[in-house]
PDB file of C-alpha atoms in Angstrom:
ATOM      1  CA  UNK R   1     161.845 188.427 127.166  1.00 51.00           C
ATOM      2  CA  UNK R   2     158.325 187.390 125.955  1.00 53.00           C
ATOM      3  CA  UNK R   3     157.083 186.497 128.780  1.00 55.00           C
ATOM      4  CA  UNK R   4     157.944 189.923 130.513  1.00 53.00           C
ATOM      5  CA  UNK R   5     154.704 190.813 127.952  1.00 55.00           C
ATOM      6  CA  UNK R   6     151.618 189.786 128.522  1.00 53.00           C
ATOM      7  CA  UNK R   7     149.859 191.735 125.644  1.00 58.00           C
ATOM      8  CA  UNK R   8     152.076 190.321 123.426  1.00 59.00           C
ATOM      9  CA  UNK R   9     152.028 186.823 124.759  1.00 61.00           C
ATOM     10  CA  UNK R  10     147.808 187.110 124.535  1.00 54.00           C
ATOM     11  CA  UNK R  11     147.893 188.342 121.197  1.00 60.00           C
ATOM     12  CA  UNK R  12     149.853 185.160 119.974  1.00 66.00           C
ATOM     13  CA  UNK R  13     148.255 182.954 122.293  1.00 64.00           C
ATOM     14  CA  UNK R  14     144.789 183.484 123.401  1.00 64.00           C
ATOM     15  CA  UNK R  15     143.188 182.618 120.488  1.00 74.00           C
ATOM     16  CA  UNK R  16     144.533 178.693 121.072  1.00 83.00           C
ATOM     17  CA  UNK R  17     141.902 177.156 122.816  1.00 90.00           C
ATOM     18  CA  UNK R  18     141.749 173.526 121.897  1.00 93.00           C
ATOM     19  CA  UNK R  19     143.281 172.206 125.162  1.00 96.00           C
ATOM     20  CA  UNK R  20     140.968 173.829 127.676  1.00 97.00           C
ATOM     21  CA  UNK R  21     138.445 170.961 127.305  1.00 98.00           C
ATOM     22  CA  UNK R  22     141.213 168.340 127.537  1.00 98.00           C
ATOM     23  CA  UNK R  23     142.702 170.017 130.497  1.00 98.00           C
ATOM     24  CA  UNK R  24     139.066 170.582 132.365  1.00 98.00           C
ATOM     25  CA  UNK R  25     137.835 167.118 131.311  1.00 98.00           C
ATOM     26  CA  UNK R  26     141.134 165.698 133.763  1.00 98.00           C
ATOM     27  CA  UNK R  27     140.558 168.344 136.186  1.00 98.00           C
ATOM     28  CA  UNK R  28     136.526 167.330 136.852  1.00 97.00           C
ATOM     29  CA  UNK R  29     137.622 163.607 136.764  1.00 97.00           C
ATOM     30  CA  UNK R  30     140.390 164.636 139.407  1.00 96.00           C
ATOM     31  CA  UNK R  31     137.630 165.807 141.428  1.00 93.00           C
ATOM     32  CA  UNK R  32     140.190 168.122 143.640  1.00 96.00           C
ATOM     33  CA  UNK R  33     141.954 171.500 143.551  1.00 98.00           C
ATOM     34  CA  UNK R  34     144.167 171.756 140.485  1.00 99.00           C
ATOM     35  CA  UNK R  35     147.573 173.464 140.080  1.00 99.00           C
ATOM     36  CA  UNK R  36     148.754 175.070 136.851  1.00 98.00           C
ATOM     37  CA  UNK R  37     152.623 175.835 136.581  1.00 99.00           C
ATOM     38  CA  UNK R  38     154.107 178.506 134.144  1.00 96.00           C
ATOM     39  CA  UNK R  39     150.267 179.888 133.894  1.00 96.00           C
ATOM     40  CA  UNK R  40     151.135 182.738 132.332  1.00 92.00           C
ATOM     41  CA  UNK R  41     148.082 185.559 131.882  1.00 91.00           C
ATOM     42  CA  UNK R  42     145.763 182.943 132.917  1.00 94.00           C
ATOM     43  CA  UNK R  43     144.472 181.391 129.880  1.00 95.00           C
ATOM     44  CA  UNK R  44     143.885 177.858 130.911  1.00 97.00           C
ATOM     45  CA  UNK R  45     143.423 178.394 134.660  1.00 98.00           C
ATOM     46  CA  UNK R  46     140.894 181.413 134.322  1.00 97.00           C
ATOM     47  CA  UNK R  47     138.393 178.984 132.205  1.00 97.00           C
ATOM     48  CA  UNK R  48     138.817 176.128 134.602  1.00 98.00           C
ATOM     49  CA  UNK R  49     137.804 178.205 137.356  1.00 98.00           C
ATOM     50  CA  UNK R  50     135.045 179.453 135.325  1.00 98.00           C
ATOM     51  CA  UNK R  51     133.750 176.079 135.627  1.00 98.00           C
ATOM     52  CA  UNK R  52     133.682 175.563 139.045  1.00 97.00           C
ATOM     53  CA  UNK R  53     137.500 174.510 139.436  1.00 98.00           C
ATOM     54  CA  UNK R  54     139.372 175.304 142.734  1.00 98.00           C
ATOM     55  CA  UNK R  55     142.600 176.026 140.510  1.00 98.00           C
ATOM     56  CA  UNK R  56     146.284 177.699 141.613  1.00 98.00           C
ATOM     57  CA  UNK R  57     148.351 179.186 138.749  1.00 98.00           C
ATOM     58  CA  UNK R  58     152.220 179.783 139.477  1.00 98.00           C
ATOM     59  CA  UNK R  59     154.257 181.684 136.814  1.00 97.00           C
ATOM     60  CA  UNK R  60     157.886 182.856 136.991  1.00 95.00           C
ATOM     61  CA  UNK R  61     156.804 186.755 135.835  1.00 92.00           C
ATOM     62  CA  UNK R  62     155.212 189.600 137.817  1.00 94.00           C
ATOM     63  CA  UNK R  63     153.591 190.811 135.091  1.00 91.00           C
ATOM     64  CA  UNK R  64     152.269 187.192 133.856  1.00 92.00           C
ATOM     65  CA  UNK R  65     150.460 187.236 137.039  1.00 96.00           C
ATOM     66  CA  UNK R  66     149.367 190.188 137.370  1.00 94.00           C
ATOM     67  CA  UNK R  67     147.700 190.201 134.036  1.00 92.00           C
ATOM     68  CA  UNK R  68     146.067 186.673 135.488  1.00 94.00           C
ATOM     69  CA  UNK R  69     145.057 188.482 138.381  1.00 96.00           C
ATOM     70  CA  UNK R  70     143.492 190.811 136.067  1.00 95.00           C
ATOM     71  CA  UNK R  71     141.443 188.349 133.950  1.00 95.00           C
ATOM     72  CA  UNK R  72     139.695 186.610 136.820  1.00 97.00           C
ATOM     73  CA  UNK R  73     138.350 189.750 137.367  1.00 96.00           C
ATOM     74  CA  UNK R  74     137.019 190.727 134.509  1.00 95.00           C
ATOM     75  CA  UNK R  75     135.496 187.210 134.245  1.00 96.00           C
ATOM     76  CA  UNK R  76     133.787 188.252 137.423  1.00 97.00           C
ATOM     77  CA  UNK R  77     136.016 185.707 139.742  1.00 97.00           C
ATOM     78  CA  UNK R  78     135.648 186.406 143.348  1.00 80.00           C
ATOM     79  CA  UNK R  79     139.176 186.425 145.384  1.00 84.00           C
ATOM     80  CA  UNK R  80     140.342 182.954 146.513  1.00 90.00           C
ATOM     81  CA  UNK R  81     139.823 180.909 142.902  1.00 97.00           C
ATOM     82  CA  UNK R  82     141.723 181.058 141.208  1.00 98.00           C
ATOM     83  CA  UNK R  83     144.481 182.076 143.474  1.00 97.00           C
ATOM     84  CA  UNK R  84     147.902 183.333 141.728  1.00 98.00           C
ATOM     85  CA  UNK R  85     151.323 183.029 143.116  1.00 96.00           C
ATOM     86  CA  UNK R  86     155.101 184.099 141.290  1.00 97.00           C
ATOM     87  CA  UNK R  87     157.547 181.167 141.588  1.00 97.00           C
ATOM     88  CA  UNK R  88     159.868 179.133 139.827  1.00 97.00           C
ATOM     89  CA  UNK R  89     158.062 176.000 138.108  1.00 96.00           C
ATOM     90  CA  UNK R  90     160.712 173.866 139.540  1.00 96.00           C
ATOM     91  CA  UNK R  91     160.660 174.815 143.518  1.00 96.00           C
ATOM     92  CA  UNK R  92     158.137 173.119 145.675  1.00 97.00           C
ATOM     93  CA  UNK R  93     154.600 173.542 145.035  1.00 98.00           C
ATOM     94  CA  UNK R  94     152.115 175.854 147.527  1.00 95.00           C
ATOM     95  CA  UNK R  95     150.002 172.853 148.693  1.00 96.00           C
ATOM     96  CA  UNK R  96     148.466 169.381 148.116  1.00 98.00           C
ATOM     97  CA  UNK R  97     146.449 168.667 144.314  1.00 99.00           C
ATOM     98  CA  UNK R  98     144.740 166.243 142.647  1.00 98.00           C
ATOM     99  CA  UNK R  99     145.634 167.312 139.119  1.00 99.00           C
ATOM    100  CA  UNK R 100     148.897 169.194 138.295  1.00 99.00           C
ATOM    101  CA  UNK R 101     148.937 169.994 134.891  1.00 99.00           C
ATOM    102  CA  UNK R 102     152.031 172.389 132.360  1.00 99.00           C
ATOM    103  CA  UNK R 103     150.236 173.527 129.112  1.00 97.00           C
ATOM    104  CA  UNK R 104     151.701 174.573 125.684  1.00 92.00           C
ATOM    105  CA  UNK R 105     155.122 173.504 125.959  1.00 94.00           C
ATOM    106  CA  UNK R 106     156.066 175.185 129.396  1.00 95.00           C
ATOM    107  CA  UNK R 107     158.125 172.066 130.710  1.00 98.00           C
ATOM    108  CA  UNK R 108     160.823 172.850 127.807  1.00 96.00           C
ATOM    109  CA  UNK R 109     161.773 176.062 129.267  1.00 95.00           C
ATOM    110  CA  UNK R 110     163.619 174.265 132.325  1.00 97.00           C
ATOM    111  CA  UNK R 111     166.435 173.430 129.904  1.00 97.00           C
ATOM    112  CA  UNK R 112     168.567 172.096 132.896  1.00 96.00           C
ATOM    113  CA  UNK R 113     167.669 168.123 133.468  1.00 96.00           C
ATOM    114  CA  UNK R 114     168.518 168.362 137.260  1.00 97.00           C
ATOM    115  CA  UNK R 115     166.158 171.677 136.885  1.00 97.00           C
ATOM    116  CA  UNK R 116     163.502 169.058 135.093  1.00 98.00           C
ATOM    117  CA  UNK R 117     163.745 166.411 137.561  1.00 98.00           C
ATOM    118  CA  UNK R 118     163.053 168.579 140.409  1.00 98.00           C
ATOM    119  CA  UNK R 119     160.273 169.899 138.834  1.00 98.00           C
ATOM    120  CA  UNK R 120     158.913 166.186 138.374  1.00 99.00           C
ATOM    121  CA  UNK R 121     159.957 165.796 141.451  1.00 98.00           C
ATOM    122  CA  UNK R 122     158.374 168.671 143.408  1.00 98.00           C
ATOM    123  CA  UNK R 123     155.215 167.767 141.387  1.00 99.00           C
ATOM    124  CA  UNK R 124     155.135 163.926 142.321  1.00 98.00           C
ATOM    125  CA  UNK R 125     155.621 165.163 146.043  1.00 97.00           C
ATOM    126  CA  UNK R 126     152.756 167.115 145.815  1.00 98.00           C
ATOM    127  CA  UNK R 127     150.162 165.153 144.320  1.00 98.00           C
ATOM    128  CA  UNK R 128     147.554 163.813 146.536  1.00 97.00           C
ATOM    129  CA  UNK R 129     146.786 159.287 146.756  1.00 95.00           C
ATOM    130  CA  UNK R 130     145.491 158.669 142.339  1.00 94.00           C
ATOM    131  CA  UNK R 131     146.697 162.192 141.834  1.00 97.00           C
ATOM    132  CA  UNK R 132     147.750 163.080 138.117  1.00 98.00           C
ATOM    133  CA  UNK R 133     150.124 165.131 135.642  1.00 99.00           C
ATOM    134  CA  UNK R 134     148.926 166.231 132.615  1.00 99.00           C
ATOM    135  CA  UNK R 135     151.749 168.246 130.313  1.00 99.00           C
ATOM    136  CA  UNK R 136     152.050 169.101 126.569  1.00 98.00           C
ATOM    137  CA  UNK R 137     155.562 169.498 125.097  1.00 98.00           C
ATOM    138  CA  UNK R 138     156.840 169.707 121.928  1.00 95.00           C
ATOM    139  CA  UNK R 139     157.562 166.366 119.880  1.00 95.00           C
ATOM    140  CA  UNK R 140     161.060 166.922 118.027  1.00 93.00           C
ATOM    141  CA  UNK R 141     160.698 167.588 114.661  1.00 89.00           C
ATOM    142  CA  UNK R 142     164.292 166.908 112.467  1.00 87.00           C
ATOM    143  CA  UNK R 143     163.435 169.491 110.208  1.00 81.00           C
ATOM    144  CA  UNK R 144     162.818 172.804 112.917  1.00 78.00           C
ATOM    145  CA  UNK R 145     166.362 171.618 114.283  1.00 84.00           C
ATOM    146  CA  UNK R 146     168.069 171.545 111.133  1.00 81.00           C
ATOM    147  CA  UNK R 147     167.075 174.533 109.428  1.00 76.00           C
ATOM    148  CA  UNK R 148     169.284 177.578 108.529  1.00 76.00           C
ATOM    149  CA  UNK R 149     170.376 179.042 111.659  1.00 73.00           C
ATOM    150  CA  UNK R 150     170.326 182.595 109.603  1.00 71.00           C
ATOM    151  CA  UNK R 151     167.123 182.596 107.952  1.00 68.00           C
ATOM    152  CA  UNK R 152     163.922 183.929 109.602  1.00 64.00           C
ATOM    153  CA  UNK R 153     161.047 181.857 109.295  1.00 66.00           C
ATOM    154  CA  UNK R 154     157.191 182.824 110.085  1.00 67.00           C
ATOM    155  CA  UNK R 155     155.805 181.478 112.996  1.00 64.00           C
ATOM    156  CA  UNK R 156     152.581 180.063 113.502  1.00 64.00           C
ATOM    157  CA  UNK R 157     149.607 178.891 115.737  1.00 57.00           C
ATOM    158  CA  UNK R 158     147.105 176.827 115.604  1.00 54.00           C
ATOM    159  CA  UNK R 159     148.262 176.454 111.486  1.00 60.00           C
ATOM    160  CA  UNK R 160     147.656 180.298 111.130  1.00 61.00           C
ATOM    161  CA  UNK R 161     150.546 183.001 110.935  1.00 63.00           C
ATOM    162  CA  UNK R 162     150.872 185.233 113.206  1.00 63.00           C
ATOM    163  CA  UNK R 163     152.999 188.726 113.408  1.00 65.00           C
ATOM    164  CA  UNK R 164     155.959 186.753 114.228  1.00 72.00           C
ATOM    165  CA  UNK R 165     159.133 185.668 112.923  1.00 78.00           C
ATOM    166  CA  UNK R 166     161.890 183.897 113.938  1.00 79.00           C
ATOM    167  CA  UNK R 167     165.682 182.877 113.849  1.00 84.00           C
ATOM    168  CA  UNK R 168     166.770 179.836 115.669  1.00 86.00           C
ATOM    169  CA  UNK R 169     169.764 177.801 116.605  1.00 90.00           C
ATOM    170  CA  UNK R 170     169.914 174.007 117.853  1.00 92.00           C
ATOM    171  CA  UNK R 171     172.879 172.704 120.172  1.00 93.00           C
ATOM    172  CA  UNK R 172     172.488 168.724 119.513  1.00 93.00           C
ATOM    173  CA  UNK R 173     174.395 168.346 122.647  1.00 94.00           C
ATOM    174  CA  UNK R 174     171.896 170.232 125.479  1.00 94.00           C
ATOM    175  CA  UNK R 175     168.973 169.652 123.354  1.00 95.00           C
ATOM    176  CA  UNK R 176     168.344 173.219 123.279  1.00 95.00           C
ATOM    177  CA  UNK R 177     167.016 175.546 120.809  1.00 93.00           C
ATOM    178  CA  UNK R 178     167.836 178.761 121.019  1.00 92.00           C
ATOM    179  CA  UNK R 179     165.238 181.395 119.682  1.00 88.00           C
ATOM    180  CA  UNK R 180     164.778 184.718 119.204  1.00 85.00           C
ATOM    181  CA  UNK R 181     161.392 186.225 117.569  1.00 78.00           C
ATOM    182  CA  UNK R 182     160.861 189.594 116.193  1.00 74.00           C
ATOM    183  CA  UNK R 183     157.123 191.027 116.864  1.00 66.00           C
ATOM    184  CA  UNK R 184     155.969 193.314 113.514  1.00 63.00           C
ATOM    185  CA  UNK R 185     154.300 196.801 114.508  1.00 59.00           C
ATOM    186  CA  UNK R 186     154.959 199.122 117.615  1.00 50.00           C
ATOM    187  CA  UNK R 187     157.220 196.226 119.077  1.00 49.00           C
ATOM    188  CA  UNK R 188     159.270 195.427 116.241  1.00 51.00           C
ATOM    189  CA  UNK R 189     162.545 196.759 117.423  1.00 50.00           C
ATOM    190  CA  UNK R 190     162.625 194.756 120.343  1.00 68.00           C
ATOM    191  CA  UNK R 191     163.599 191.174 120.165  1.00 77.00           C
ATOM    192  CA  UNK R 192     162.513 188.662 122.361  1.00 80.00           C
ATOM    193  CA  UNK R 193     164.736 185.823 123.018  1.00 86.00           C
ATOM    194  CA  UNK R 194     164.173 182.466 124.827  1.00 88.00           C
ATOM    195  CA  UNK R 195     165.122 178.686 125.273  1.00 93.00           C
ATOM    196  CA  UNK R 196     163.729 175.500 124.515  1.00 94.00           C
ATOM    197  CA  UNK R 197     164.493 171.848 125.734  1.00 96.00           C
ATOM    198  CA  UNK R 198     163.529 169.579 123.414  1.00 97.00           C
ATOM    199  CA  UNK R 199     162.261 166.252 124.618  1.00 98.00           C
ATOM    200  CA  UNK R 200     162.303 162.687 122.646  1.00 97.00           C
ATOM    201  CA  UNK R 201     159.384 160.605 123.229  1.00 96.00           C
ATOM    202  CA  UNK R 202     161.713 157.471 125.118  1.00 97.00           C
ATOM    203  CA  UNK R 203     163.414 159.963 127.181  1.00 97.00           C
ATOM    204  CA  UNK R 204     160.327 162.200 128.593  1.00 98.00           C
ATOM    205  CA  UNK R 205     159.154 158.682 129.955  1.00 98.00           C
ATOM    206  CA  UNK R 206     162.267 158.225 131.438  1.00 98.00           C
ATOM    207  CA  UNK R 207     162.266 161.325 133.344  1.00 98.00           C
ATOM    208  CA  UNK R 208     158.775 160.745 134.625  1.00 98.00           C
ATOM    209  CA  UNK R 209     159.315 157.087 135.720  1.00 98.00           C
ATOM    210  CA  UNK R 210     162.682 157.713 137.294  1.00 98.00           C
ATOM    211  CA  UNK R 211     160.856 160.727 139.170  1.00 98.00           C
ATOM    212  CA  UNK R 212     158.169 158.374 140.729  1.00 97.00           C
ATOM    213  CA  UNK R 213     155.071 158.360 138.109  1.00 98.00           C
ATOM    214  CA  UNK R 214     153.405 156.058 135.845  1.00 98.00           C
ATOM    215  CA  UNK R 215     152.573 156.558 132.448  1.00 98.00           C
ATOM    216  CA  UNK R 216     149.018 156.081 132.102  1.00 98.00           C
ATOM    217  CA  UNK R 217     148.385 158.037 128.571  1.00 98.00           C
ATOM    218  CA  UNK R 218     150.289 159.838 125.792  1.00 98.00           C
ATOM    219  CA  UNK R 219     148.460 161.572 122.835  1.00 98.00           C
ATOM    220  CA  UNK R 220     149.509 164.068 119.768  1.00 98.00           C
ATOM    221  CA  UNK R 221     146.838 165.939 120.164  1.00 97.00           C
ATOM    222  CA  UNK R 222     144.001 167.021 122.647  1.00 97.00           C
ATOM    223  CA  UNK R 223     141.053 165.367 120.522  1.00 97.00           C
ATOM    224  CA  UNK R 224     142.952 161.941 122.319  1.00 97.00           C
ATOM    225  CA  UNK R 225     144.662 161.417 118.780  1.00 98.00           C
ATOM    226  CA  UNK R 226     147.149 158.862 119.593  1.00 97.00           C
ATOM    227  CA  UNK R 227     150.913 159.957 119.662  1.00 97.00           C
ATOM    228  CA  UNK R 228     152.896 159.058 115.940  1.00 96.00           C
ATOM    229  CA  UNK R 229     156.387 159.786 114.355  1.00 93.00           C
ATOM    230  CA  UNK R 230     153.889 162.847 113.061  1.00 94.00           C
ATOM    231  CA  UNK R 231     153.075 164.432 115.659  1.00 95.00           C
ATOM    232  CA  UNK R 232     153.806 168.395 116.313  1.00 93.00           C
ATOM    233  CA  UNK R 233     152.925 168.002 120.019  1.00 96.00           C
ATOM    234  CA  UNK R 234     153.413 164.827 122.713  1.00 98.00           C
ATOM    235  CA  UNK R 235     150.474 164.726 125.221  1.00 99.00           C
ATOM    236  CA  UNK R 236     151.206 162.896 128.346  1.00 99.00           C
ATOM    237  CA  UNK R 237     149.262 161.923 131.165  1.00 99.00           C
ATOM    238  CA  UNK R 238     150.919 160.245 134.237  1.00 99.00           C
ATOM    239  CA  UNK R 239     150.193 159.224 138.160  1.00 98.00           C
ATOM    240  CA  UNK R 240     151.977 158.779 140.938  1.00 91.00           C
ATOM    241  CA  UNK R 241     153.439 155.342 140.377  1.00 81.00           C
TER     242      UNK R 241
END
């Protein structure tokens, strides 16, 4: 599993960086503590700490966290913020926040909709009076589904390549996509597999509305691009209703 790697999950995602001033522009306007859920090593949390944040990251992995753990420190965070806990994105959350947010897709790995709705659910419940979500999933794209289900593709990020390619598989039915990457170099005989939910626009509202928020903003991108039949990415931002 990827995830079980941090150094491999830095190397292909560190270098993304263009939604740490989105996410810290919501977090300073939420002017309260912050939770981040599926934080992985810490890339989004350990910058909005950095800038004076009182942030809580919560990822499913040991390791994730640990390597979190590790990265406030060598940023020279004292203990206490940003605090790190292991637990399933979809239990209740550790406390009250003003600002909840799931970067880079981590909603679609609750491929389960009762699993997504008490996530939304959870996350509603803990948001304090004007208290927002912010989350970033992918927007379908026809073409990813459809392709050859025995070719292996490149990936990329951030439009650049990186060591990385991929197989996948799409069930129409779950709205899953099943993938499994191979990592060139030391790691290249071990294949990491994971799952996907895909999302459509119409029915991500759904799921927030029927879970208790309002939709106050949706975007394709983190510049505040608005959200299109082109988009890669769908950017919402939503209160408690």
């Amino acid at each position: 599993m990827l995830y079980s790697h941090p150094r491999i999950y830095d190397e292909l995602y560190d270098n993304f960086t263009e939604d740490i001033p989105f996410y810290l522009k919501l977090a300073r306007e939420s002017e309260g503590p912050v939770c981040e859920l599926a934080c992985g090593s810490g890339r989004v949390t350990v910058p909005l700490a950095e800038a004076g944040v009182t942030v809580t990251g919560i990822d499913l992995e040991p390791a994730m966290i640990e390597a979190a753990r590790l990265r406030a420190a060598r940023a020279g965070l004292g203990p206490g913020n940003p605090s790190f806990f292991t637990g399933d994105m979809s239990d209740p959350l550790p406390g009250t926040f003003s600002l909840v947010i799931v970067p880079l897709h981590s909603l679609s790995h609750l491929t389960e909709t009762s699993r997504v709705r008490r996530c939304l659910e959870n996350i509603q419940g803990a948001l304090s009076p004007g208290g927002a979500l912010a989350l970033a999933v992918h927007a379908p794209d026809p073409a990813l589904l459809a392709r050859d289900p025995e070719g292996l593709f490149p990936v990329t990020m951030a439009g650049q390549e990186v060591p990385i390619f991929e197989s996948s598989r799409y069930d129409p039915l779950a709205q899953v996509l099943s993938v499994r990457w191979w990592a060139e170099g030391e790691d290249s005989l071990e294949p990491f597999d994971f799952s996907l939910r895909m999302f459509f626009p119409e029915e991500l509202m759904v799921l927030l509305e029927s879970a208790g928020f309002y939709i106050r903003d949706r975007f394709g991108w983190y510049d505040g691009a608005p959200l299109t039949g082109e988009s890669g990415t769908q950017i919402l931002v939503a209160t408690r209703a």
